[in-house]
PDB file of N, CA and C in Angstrom:
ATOM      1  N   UNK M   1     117.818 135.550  78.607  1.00  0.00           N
ATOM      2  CA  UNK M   1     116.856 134.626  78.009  1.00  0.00           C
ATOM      3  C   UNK M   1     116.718 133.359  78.877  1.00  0.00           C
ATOM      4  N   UNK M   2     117.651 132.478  79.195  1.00  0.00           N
ATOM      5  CA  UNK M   2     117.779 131.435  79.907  1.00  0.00           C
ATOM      6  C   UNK M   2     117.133 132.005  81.620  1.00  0.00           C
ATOM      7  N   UNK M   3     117.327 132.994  81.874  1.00  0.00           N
ATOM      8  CA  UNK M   3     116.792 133.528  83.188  1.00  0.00           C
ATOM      9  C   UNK M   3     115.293 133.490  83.306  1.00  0.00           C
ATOM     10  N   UNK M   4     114.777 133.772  82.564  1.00  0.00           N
ATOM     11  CA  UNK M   4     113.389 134.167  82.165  1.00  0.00           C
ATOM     12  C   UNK M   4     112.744 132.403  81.909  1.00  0.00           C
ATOM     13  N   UNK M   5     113.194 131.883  81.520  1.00  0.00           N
ATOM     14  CA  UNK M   5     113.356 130.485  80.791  1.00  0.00           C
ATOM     15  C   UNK M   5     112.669 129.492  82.380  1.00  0.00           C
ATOM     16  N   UNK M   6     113.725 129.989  82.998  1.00  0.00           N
ATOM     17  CA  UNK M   6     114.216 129.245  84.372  1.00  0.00           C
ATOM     18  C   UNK M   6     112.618 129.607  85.163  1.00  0.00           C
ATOM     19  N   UNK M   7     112.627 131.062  85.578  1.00  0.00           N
ATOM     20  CA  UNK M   7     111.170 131.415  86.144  1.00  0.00           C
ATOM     21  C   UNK M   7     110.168 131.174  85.873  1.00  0.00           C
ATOM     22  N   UNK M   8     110.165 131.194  84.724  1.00  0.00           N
ATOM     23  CA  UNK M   8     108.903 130.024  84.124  1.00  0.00           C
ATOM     24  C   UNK M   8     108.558 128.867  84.471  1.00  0.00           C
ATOM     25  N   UNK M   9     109.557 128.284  84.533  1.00  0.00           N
ATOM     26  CA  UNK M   9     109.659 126.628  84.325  1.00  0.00           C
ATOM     27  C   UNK M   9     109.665 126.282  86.323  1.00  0.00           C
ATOM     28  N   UNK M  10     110.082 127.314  87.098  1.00  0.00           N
ATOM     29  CA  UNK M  10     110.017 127.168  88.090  1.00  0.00           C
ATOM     30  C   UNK M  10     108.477 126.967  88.721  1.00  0.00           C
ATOM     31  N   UNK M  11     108.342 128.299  88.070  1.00  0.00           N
ATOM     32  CA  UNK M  11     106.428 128.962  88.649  1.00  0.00           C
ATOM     33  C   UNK M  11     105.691 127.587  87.803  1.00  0.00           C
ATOM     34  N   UNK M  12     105.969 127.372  87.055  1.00  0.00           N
ATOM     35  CA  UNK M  12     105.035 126.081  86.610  1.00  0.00           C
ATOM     36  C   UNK M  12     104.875 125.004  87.307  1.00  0.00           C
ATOM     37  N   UNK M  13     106.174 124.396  87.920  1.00  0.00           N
ATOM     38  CA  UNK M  13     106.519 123.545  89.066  1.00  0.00           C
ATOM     39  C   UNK M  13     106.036 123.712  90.307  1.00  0.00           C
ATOM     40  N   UNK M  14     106.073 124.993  90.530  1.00  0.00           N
ATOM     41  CA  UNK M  14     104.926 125.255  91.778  1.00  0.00           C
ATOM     42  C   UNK M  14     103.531 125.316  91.685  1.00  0.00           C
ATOM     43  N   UNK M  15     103.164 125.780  90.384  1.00  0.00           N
ATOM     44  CA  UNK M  15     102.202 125.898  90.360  1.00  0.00           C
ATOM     45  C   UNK M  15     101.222 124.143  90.839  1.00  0.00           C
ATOM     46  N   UNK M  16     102.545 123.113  89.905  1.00  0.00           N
ATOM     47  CA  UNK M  16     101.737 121.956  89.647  1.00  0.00           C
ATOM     48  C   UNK M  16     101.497 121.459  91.123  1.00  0.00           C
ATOM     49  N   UNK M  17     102.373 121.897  91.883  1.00  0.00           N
ATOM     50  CA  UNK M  17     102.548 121.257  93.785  1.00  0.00           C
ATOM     51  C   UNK M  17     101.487 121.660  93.910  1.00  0.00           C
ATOM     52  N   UNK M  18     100.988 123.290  94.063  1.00  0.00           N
ATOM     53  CA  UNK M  18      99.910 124.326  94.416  1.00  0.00           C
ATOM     54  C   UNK M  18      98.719 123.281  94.183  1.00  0.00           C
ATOM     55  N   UNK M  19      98.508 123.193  92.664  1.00  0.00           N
ATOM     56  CA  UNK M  19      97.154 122.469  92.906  1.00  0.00           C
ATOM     57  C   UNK M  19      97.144 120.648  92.779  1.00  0.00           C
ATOM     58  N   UNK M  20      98.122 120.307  93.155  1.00  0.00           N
ATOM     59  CA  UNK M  20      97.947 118.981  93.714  1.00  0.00           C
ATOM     60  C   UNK M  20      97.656 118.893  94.768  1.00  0.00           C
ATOM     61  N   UNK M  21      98.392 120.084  96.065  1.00  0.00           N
ATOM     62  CA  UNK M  21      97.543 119.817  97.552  1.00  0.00           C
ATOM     63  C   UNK M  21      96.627 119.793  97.112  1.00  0.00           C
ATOM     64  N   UNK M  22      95.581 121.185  96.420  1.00  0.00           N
ATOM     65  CA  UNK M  22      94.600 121.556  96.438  1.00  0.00           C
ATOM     66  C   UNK M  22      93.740 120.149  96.155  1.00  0.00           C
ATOM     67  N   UNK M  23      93.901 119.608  95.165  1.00  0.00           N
ATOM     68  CA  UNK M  23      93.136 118.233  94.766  1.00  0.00           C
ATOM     69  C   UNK M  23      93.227 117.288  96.060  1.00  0.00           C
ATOM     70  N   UNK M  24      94.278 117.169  96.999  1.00  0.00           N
ATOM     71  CA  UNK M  24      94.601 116.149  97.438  1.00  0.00           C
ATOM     72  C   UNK M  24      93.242 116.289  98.634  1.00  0.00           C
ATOM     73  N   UNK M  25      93.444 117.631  99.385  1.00  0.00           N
ATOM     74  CA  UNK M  25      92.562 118.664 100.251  1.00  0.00           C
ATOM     75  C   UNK M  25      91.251 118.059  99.558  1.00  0.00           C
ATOM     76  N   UNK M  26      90.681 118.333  98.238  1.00  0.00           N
ATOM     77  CA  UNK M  26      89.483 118.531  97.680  1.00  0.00           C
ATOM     78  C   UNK M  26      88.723 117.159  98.008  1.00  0.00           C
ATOM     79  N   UNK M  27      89.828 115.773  97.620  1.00  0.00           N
ATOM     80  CA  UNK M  27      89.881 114.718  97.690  1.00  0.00           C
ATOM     81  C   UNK M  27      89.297 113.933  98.824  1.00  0.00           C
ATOM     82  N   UNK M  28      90.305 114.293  99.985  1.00  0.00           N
ATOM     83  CA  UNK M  28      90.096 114.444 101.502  1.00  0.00           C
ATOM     84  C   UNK M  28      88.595 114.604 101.886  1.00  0.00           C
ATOM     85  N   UNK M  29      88.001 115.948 101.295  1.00  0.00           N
ATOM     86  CA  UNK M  29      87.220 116.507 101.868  1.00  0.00           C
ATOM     87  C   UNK M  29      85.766 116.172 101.552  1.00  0.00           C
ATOM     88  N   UNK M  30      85.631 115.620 100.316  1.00  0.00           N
ATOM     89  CA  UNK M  30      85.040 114.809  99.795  1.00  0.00           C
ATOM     90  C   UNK M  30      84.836 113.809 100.323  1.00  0.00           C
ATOM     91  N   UNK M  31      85.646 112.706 100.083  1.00  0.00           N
ATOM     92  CA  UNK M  31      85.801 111.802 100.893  1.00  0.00           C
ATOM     93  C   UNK M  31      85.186 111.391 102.430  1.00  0.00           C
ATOM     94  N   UNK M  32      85.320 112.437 102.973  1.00  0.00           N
ATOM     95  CA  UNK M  32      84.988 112.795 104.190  1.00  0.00           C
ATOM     96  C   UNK M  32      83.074 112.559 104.669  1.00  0.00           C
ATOM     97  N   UNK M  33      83.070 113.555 103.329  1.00  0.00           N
ATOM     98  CA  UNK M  33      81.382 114.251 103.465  1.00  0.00           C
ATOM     99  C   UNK M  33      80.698 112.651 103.129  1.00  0.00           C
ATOM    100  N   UNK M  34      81.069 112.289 101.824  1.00  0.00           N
ATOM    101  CA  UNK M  34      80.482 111.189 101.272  1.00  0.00           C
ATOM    102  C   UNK M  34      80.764 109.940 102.757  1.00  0.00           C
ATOM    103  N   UNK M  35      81.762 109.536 103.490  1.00  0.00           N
ATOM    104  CA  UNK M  35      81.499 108.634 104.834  1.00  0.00           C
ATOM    105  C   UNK M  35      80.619 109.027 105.867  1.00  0.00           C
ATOM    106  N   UNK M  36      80.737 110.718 105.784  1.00  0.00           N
ATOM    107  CA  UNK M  36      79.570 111.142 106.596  1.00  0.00           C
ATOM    108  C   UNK M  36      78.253 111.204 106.662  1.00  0.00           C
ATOM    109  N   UNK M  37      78.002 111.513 105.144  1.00  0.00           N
ATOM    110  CA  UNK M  37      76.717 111.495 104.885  1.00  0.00           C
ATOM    111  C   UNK M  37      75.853 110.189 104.291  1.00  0.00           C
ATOM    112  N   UNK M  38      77.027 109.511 103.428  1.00  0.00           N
ATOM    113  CA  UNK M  38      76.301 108.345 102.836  1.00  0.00           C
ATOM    114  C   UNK M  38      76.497 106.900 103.446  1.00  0.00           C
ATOM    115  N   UNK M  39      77.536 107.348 104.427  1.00  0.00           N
ATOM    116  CA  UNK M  39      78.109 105.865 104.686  1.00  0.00           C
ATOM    117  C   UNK M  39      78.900 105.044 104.070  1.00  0.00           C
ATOM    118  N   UNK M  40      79.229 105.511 103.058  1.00  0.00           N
ATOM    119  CA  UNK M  40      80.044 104.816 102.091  1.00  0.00           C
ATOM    120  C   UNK M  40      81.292 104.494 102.947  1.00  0.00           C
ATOM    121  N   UNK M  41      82.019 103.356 102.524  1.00  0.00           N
ATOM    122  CA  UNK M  41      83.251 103.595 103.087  1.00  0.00           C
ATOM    123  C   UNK M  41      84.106 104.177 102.993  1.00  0.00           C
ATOM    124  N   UNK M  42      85.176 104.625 103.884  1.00  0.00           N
ATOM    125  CA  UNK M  42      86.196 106.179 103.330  1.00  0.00           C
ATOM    126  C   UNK M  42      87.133 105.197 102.595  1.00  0.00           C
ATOM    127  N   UNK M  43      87.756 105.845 101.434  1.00  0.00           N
ATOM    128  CA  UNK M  43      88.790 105.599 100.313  1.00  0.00           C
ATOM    129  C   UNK M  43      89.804 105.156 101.633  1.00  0.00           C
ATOM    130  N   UNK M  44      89.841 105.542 102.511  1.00  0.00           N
ATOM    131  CA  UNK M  44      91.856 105.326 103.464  1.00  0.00           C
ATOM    132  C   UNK M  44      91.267 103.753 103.685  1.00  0.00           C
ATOM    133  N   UNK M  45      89.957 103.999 104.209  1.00  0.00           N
ATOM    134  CA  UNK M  45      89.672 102.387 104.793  1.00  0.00           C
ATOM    135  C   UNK M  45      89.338 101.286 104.334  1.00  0.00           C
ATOM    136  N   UNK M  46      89.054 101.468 102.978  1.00  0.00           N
ATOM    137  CA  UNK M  46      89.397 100.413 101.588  1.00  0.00           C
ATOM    138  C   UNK M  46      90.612  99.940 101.604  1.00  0.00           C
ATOM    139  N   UNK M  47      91.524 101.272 101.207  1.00  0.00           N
ATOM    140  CA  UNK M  47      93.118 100.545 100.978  1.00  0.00           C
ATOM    141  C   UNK M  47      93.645  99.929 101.974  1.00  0.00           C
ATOM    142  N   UNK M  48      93.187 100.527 103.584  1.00  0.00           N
ATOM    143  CA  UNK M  48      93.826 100.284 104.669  1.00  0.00           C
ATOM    144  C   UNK M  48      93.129 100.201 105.722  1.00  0.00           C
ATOM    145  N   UNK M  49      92.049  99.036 106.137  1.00  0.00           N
ATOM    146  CA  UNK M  49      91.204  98.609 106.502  1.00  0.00           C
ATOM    147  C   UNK M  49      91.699  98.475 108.146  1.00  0.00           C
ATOM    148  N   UNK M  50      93.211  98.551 108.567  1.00  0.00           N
ATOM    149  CA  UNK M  50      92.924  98.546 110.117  1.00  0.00           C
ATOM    150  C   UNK M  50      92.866  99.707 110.626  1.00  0.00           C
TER     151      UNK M  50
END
């Protein structure tokens, strides 16, 4: 029972890493398009302007 318990609770933990790159990536990439295309300023160069 506790075994089963454990794999769960593991795969959930990965799972949550899994799609935090994914957001982080999504984020990024976004980010990206919108300085490219709109000019906006990129989110890095707000927080961290040098």
């Amino acid at each position: 029972m506790t075994g089963s318990k454990k794999t769960a609770s593991s795969a959930l933990s990965n799972a949550k890493i899994f799609f935090t790159t994914i957001f982080s990536f999504l984020l990024f990439a976004l980010d990206g398009v919108d300085h490219a295309f709109f000019g906006h300023p990129s989110f890095f160069e707000v927080i961290n302007p040098f």
